[in-house]
mmCIF file of C-alpha atoms in Angstrom:
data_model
loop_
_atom_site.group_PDB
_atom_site.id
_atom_site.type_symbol
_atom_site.label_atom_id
_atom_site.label_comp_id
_atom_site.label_asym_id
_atom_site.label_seq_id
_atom_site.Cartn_x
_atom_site.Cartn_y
_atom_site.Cartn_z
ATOM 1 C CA UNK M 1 125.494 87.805 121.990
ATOM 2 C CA UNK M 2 123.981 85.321 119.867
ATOM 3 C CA UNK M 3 120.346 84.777 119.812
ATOM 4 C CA UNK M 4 118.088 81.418 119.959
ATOM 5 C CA UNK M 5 114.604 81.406 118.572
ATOM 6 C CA UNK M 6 112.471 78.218 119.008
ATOM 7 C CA UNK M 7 110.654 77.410 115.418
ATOM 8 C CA UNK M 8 106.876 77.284 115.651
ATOM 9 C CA UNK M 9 104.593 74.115 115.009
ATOM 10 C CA UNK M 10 104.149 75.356 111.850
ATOM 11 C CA UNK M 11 107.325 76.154 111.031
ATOM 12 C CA UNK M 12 108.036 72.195 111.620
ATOM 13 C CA UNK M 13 106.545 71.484 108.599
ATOM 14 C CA UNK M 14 109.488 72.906 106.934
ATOM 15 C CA UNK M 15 112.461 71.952 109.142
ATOM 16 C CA UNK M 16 113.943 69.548 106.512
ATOM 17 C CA UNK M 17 114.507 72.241 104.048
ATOM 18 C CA UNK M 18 111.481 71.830 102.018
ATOM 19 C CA UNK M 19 109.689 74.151 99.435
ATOM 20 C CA UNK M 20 112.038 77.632 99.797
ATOM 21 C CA UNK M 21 110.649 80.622 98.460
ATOM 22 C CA UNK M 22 111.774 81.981 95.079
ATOM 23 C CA UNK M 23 110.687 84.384 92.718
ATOM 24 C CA UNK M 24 112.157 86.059 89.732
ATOM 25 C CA UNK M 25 112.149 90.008 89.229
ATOM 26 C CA UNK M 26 113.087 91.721 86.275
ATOM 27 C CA UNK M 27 113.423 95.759 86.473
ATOM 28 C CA UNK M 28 113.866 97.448 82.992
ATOM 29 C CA UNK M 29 116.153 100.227 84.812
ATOM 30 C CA UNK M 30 119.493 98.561 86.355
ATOM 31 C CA UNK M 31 119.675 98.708 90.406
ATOM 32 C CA UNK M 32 123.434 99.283 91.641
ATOM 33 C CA UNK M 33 123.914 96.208 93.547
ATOM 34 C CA UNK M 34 125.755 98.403 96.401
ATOM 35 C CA UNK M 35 122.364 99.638 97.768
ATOM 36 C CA UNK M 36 121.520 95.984 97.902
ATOM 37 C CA UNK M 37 124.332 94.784 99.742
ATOM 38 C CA UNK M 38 123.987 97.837 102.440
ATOM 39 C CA UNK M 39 120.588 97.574 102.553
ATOM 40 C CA UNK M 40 120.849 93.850 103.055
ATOM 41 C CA UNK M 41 123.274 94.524 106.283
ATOM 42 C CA UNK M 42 120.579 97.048 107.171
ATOM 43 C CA UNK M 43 117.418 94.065 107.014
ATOM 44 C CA UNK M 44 119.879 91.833 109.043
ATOM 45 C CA UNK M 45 119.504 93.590 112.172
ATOM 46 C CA UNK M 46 115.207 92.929 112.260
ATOM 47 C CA UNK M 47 114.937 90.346 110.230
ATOM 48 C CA UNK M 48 117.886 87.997 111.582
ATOM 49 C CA UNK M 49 116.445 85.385 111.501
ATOM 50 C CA UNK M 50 116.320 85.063 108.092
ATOM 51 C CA UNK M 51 120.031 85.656 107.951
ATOM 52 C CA UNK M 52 120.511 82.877 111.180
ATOM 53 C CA UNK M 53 121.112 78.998 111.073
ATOM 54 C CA UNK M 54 118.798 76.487 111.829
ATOM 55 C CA UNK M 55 119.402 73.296 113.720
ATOM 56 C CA UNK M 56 117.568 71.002 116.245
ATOM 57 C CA UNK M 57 114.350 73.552 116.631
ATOM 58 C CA UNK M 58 115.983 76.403 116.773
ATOM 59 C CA UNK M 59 116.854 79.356 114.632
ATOM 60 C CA UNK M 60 120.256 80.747 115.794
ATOM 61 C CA UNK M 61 121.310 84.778 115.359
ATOM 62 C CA UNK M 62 124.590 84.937 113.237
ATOM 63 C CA UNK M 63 127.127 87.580 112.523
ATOM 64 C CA UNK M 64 126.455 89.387 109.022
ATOM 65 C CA UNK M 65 128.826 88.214 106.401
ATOM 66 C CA UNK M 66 127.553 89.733 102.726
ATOM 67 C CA UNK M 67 129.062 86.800 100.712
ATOM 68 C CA UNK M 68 126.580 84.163 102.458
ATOM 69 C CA UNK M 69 123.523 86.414 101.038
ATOM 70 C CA UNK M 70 124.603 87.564 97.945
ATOM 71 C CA UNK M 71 125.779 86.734 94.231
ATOM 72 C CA UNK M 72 126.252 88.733 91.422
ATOM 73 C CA UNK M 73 126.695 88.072 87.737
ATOM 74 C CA UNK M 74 127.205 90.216 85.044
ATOM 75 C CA UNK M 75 125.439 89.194 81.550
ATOM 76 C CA UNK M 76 126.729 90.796 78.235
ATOM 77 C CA UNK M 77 123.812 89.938 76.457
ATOM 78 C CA UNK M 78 120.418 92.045 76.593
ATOM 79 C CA UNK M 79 117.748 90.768 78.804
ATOM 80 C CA UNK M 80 115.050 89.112 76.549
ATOM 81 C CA UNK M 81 111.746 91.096 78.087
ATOM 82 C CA UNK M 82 109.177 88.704 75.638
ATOM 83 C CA UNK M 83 110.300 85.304 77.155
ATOM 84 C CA UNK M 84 107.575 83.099 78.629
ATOM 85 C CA UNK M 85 106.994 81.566 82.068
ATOM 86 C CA UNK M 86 108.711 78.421 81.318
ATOM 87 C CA UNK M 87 111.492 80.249 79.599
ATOM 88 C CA UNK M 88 112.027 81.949 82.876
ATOM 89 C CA UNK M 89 111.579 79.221 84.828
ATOM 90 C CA UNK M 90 113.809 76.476 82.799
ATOM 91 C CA UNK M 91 117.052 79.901 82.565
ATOM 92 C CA UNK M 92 116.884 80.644 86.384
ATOM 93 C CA UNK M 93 115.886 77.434 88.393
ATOM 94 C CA UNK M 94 119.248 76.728 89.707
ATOM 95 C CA UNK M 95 120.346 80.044 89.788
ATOM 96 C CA UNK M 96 120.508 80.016 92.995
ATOM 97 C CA UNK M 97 122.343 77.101 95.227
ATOM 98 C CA UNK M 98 119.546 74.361 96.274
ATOM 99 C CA UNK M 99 121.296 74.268 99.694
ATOM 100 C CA UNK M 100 121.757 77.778 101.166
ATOM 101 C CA UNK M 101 123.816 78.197 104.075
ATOM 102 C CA UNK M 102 121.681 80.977 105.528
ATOM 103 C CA UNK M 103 117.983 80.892 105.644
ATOM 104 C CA UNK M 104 118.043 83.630 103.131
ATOM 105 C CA UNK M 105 120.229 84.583 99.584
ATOM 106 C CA UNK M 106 119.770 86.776 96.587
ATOM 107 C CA UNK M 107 121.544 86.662 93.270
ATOM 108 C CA UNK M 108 121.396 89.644 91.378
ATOM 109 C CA UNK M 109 122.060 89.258 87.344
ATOM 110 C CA UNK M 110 122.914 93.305 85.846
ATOM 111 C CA UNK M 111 121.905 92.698 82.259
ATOM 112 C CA UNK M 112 122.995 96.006 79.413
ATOM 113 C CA UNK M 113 118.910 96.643 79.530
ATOM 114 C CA UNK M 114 118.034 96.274 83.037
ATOM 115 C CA UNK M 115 118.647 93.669 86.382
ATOM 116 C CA UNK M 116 117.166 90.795 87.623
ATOM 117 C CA UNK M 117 116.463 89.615 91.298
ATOM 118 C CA UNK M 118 116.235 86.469 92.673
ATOM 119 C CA UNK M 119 115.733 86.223 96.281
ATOM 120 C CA UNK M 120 115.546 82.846 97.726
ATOM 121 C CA UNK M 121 113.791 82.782 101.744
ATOM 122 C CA UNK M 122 113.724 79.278 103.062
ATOM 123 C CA UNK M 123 110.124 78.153 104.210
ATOM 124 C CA UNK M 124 111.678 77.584 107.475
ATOM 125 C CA UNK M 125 112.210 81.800 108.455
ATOM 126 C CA UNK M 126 109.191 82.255 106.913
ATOM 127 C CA UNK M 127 105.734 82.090 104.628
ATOM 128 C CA UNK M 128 105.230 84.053 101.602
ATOM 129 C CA UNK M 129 103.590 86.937 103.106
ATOM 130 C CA UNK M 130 106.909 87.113 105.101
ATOM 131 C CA UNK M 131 108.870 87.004 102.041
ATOM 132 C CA UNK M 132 107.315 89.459 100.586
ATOM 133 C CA UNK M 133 107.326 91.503 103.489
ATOM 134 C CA UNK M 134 111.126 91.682 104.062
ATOM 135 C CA UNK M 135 111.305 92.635 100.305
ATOM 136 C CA UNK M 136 109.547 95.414 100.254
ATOM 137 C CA UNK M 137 111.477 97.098 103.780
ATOM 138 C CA UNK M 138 114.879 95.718 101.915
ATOM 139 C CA UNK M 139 113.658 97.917 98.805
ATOM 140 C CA UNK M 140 112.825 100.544 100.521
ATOM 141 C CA UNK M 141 115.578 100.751 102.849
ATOM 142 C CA UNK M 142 117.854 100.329 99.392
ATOM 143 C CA UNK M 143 115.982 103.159 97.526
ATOM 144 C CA UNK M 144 116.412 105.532 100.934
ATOM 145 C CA UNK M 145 118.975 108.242 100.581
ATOM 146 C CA UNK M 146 118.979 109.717 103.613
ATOM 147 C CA UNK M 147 120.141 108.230 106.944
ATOM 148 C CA UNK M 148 117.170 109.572 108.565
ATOM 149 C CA UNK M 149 114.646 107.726 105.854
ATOM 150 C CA UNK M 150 116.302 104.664 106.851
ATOM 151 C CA UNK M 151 115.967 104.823 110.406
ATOM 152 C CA UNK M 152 112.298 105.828 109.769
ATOM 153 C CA UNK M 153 111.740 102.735 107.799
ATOM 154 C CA UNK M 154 113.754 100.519 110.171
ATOM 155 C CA UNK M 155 111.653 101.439 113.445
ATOM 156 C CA UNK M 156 107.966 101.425 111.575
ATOM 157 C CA UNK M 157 108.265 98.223 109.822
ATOM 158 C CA UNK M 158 110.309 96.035 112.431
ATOM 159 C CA UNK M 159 108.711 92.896 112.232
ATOM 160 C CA UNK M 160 107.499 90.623 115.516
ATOM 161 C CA UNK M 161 109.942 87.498 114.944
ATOM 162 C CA UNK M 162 108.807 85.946 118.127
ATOM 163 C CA UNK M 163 107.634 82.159 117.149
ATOM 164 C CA UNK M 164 105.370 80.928 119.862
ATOM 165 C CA UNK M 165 102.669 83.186 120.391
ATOM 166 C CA UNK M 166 99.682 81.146 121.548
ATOM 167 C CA UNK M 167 101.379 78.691 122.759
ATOM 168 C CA UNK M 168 105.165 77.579 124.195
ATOM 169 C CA UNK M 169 106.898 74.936 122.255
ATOM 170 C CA UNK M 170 109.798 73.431 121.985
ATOM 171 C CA UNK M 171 111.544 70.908 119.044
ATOM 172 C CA UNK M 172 114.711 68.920 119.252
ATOM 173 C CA UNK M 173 114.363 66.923 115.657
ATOM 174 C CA UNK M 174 117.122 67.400 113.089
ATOM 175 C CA UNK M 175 116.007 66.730 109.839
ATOM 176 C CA UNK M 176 118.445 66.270 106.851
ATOM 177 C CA UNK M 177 117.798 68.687 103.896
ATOM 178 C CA UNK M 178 115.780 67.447 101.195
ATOM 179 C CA UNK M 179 116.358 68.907 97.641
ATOM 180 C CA UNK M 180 112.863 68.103 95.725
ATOM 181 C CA UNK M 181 113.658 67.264 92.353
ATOM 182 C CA UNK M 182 111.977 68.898 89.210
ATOM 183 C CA UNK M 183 113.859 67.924 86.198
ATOM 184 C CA UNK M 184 110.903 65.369 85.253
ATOM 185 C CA UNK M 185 107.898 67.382 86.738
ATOM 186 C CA UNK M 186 105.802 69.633 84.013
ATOM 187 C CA UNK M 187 104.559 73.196 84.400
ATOM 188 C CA UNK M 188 101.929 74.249 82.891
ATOM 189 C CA UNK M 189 99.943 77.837 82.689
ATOM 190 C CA UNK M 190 96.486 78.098 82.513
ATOM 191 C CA UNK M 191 94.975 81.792 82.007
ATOM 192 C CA UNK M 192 91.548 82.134 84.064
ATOM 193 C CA UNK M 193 89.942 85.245 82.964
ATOM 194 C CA UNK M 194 88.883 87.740 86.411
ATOM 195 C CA UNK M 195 85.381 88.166 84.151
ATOM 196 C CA UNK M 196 84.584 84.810 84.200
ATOM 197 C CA UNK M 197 85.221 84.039 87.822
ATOM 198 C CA UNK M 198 83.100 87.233 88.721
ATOM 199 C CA UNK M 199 80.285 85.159 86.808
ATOM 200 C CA UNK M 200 80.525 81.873 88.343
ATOM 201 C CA UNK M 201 79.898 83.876 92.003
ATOM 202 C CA UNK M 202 76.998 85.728 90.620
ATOM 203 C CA UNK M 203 75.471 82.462 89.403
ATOM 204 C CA UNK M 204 76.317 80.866 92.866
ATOM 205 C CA UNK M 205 74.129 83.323 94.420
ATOM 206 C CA UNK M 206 71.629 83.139 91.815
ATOM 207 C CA UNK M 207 71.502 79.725 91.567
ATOM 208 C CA UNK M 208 71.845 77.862 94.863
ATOM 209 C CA UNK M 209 71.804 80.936 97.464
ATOM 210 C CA UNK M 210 75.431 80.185 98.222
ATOM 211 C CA UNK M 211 78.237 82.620 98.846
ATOM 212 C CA UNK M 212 81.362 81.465 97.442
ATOM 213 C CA UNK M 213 84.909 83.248 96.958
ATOM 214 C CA UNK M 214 87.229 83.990 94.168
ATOM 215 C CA UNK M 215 89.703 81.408 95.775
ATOM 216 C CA UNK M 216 86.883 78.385 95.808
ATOM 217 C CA UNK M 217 86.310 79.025 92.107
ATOM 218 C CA UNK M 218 89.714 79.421 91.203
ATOM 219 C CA UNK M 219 89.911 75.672 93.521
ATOM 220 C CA UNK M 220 87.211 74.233 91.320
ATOM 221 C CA UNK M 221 88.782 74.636 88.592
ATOM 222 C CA UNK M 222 92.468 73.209 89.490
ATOM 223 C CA UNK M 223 90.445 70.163 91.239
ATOM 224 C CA UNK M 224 88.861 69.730 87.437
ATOM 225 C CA UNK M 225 92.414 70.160 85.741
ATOM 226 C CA UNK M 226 94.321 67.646 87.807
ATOM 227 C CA UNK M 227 91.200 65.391 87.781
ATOM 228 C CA UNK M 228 91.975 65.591 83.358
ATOM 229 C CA UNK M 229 95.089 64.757 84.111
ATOM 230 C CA UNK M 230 93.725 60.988 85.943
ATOM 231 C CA UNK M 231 96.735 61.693 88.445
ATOM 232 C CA UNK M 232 94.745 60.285 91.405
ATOM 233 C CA UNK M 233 92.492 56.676 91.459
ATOM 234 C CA UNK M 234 89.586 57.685 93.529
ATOM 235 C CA UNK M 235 89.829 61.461 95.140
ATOM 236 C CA UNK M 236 92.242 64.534 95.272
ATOM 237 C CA UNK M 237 92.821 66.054 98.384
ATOM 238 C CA UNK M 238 93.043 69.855 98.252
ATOM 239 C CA UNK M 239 95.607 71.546 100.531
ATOM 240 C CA UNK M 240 95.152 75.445 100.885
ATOM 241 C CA UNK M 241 97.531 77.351 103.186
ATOM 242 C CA UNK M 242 95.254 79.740 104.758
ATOM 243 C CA UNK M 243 97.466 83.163 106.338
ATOM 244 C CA UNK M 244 95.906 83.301 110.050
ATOM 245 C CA UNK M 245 97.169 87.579 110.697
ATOM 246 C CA UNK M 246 94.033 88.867 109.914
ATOM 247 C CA UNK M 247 92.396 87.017 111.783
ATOM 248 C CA UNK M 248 93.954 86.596 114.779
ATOM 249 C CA UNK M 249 94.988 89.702 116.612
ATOM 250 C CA UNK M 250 98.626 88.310 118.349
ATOM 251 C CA UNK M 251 100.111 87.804 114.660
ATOM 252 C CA UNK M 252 99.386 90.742 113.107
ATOM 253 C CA UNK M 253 100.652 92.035 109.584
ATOM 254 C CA UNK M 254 104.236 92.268 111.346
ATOM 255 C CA UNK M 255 104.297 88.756 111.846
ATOM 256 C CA UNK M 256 107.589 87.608 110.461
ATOM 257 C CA UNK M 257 107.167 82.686 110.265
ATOM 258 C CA UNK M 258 105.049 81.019 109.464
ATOM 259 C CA UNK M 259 101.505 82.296 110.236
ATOM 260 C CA UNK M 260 99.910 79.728 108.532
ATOM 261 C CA UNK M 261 97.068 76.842 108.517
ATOM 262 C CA UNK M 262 96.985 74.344 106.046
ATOM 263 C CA UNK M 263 92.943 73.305 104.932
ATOM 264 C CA UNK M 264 92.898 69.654 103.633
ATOM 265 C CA UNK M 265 89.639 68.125 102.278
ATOM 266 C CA UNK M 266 89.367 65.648 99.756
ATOM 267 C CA UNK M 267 87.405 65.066 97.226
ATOM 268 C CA UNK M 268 85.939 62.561 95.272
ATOM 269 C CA UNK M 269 86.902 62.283 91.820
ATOM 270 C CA UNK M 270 83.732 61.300 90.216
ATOM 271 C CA UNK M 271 82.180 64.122 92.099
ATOM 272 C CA UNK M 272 84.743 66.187 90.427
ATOM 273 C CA UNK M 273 84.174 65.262 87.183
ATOM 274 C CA UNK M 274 80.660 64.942 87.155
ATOM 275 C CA UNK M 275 80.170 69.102 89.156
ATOM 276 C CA UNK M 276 79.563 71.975 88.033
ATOM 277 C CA UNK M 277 82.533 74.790 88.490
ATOM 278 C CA UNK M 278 80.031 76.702 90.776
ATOM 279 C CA UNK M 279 78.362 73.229 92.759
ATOM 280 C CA UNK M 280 82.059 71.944 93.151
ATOM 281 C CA UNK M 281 82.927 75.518 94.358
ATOM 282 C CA UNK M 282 80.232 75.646 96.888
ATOM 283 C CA UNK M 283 81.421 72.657 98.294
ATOM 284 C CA UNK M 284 84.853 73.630 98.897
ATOM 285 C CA UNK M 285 83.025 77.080 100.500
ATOM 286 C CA UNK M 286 81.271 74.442 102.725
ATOM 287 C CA UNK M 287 84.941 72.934 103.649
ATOM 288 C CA UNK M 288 86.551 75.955 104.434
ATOM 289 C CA UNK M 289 87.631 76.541 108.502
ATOM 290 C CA UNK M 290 86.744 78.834 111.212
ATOM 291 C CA UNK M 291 89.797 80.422 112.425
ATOM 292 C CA UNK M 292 89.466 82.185 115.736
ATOM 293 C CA UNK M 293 92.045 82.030 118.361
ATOM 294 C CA UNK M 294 90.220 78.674 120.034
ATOM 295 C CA UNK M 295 90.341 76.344 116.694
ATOM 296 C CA UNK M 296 93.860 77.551 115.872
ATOM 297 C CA UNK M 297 95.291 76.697 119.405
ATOM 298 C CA UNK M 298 93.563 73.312 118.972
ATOM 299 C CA UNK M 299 95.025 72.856 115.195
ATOM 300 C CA UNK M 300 99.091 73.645 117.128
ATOM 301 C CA UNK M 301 97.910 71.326 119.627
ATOM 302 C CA UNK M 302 97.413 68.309 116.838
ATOM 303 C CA UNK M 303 100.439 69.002 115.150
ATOM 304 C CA UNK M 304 102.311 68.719 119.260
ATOM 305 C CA UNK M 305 100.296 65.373 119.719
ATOM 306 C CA UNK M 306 101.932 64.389 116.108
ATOM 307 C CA UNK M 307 105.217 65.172 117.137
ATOM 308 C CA UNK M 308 104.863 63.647 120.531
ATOM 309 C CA UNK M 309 103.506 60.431 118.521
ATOM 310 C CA UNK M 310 106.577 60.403 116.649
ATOM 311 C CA UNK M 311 104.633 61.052 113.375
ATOM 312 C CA UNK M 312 107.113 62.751 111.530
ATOM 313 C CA UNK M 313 106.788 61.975 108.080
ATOM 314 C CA UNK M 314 103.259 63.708 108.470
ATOM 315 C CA UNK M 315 105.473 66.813 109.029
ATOM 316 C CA UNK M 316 104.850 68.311 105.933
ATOM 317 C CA UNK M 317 102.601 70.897 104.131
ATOM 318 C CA UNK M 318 101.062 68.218 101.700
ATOM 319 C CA UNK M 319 101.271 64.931 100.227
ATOM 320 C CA UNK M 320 101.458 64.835 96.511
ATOM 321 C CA UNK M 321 101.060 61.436 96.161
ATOM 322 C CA UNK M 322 97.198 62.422 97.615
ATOM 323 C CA UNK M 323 96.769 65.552 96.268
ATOM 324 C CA UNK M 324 97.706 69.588 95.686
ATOM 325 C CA UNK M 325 98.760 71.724 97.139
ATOM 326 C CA UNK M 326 97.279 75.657 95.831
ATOM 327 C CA UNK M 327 99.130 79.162 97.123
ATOM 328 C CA UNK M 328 96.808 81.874 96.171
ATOM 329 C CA UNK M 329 99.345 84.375 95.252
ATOM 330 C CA UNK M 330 97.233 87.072 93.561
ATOM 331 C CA UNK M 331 97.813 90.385 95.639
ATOM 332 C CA UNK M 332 101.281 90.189 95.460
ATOM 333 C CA UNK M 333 102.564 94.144 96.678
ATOM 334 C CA UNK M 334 104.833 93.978 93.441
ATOM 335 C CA UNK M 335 104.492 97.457 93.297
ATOM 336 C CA UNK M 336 106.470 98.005 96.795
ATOM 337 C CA UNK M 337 108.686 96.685 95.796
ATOM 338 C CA UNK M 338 110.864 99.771 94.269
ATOM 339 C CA UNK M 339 114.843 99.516 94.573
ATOM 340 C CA UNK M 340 114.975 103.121 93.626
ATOM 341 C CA UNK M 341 114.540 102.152 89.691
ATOM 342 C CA UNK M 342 110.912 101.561 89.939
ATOM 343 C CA UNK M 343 108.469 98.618 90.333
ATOM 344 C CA UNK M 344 109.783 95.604 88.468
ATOM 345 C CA UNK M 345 108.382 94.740 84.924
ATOM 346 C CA UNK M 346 108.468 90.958 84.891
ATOM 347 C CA UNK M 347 107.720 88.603 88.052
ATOM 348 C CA UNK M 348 107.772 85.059 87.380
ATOM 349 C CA UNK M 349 107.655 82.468 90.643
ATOM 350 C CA UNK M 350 110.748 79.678 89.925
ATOM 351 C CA UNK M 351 109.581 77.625 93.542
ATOM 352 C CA UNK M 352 109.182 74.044 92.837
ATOM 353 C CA UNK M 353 106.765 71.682 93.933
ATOM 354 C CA UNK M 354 105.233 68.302 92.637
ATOM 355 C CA UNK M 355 101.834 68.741 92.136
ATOM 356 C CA UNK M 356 101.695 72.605 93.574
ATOM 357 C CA UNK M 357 99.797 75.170 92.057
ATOM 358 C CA UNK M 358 100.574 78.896 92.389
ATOM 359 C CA UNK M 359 97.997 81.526 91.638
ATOM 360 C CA UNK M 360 99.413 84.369 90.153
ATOM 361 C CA UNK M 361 97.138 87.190 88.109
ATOM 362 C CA UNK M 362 97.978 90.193 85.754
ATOM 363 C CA UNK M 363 95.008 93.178 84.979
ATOM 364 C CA UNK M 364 92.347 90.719 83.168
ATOM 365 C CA UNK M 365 93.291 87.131 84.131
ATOM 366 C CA UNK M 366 94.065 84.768 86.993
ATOM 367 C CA UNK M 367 97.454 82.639 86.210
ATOM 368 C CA UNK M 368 97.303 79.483 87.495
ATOM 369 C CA UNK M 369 101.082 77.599 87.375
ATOM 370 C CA UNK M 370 100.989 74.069 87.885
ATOM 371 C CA UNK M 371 103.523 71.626 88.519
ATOM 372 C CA UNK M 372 103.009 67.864 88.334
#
């Protein structure tokens, strides 16, 4: 019997097919693509919805069939483990089709020195705490041996796929697909050390009494970088999407959609320029929301009194002709995510995104990857 589940306010944001979720992996030991594909049949069963259909506000339950989820390619040639970023990103961006059938595919590239992994999650099934989520119980269900294990896995980590938890809602728009194009955007990485940020908070406190966080620092200084860049005429607006499970008990950290609310405040761009890192900082601190259950049930109900206006076009994370767009992506569980071979060696994010910024780190440095 085939399923229905009704998408989410938030998850409207992403009904047209906009920003899916892709990263590269790279694993120095070669994963037999069979575990994959069982493991993959295995997911299917919790996580359908990432293996359903979408259309006219809902997501619909569909029967497994492997070849809609997965691709494999054999490459003769060794794996070149010293390539950078954009090398990565400019090899693999259309790796995988821009229009998946599914809400969900993988292609899986089995190099003579290791294997590569690129899963692709439309927005639409789910955020990137979701994505990575359903990675690491595919991994470990693929790395399981025994039947038991499995099972195990299967029953602890079975995520809560139900959409509308505060409140009921229903959507009936159809949105055709749109394929953002990235052939004349630029990305560019800029290395933040962790040292330095640790300094700017110290001197917050020091200075003007003011708390701030690693993320408002890490802000200021994007806000300074596309303010170089004279982008924008008179202010930048600053889109965060803040992830609402810790704070709110009925998501949870099984939450599998879109727990998500996006922080917008704009900015001056003389103010900007004119700031220190730690004053502009504390003013983004000063920006930042209360989420409790209250303010978020009143944020779902602007986005329904949208909708009801017939506001579409406002149905969307951002707008880059205003601003960016930053994903704080810094505590990604990249070391969960074992296929039986090991943590992967190389992760590189190929999502694409006019004037997005994803915040990536290694041991001694924030990564910040801009694309404008």
């Amino acid at each position: 019997m085939i399923k229905n589940l009704h998408i989410s306010q938030i998850d409207t944001h992403f009904a047209n097919g906009t920003y899916p979720i892709e990263f590269f992996f790279f694993y120095p030991h070669k994963i037999e693509t069979s575990t994959i594909r069982k493991a993959l049949e295995t997911a299917s069963k919790i996580f359908w919805p990432a293996f359903g259909t979408y259309e006219q506000g809902i997501i619909h339950k569909q029967k497994f069939i492997e070849e809609k989820f997965i691709a494999e390619k054999t490459i003769n040639e060794p794996f070149n483990q010293n390539q950078t970023e954009n090398q990565i990103y400019n090899t693999h961006k259309s790796s995988n089709p821009e229009a998946i059938e599914r809400l969900f595919f993988i292609s899986v590239f089995q190099y003579p020195n290791g294997t590569a992994l690129i899963p692709k999650l439309s927005h639409l099934a789910g955020d990137g705490y979701s994505y990575f989520y359903f990675l690491m119980v595919l991994s470990a269900l693929a790395s399981s041996r025994s039947t038991l294990k499995k099972w195990t896995i299967y029953y602890a980590y079975k995520p809560l796929s139900t959409r509308n938890v505060l409140r009921s809602f229903r959507f009936q728009q159809q949105f055709e697909n749109i394929i953002q194009p990235s052939d004349n955007l630029d990305l560019v990485y800029m290395q933040l050390p962790k040292k330095q940020v640790k300094q700017h908070i110290k001197n917050c406190l020091a200075k003007h009494q003011i708390t701030i966080s690693t993320n408002d620092v890490i802000c200021s200084y994007i806000l300074k970088k596309f303010n170089d860049l004279s982008l924008f005429s008179e202010s930048i607006e600053l889109t965060m999407p803040v992830d609402i499970r810790n704070h709110i008990k009925e998501y949870g950290p099984k939450y599998f959609g879109n727990a998500l609310l996006f922080s917008r405040n704009s900015y001056n761009i003389n103010d900007i320029k004119n700031m220190s890192v730690e004053k502009l900082a504390a003013e983004i601190r000063k920006s930042a929301p209360e989420i409790n259950k209250v303010n978020y049930i009143d944020y779902l109900k602007s986005i329904e009194a949208q909708i009801e206006k017939g506001e579409y076009s406002g149905l969307r994370p951002f707008d880059p002709d205003k601003g960016c767009l930053v994903t704080n992506l810094s505590k990604l569980p990249t070391n969960k995510l074992n296929f039986g071979t090991g943590r992967p060696e190389i992760v590189s994010t190929i999502t694409k995104g006019k004037n997005s910024v994803a915040v990536l780190s290694d041991k001694d440095n924030f990564i910040l990857r801009m694309m404008y």
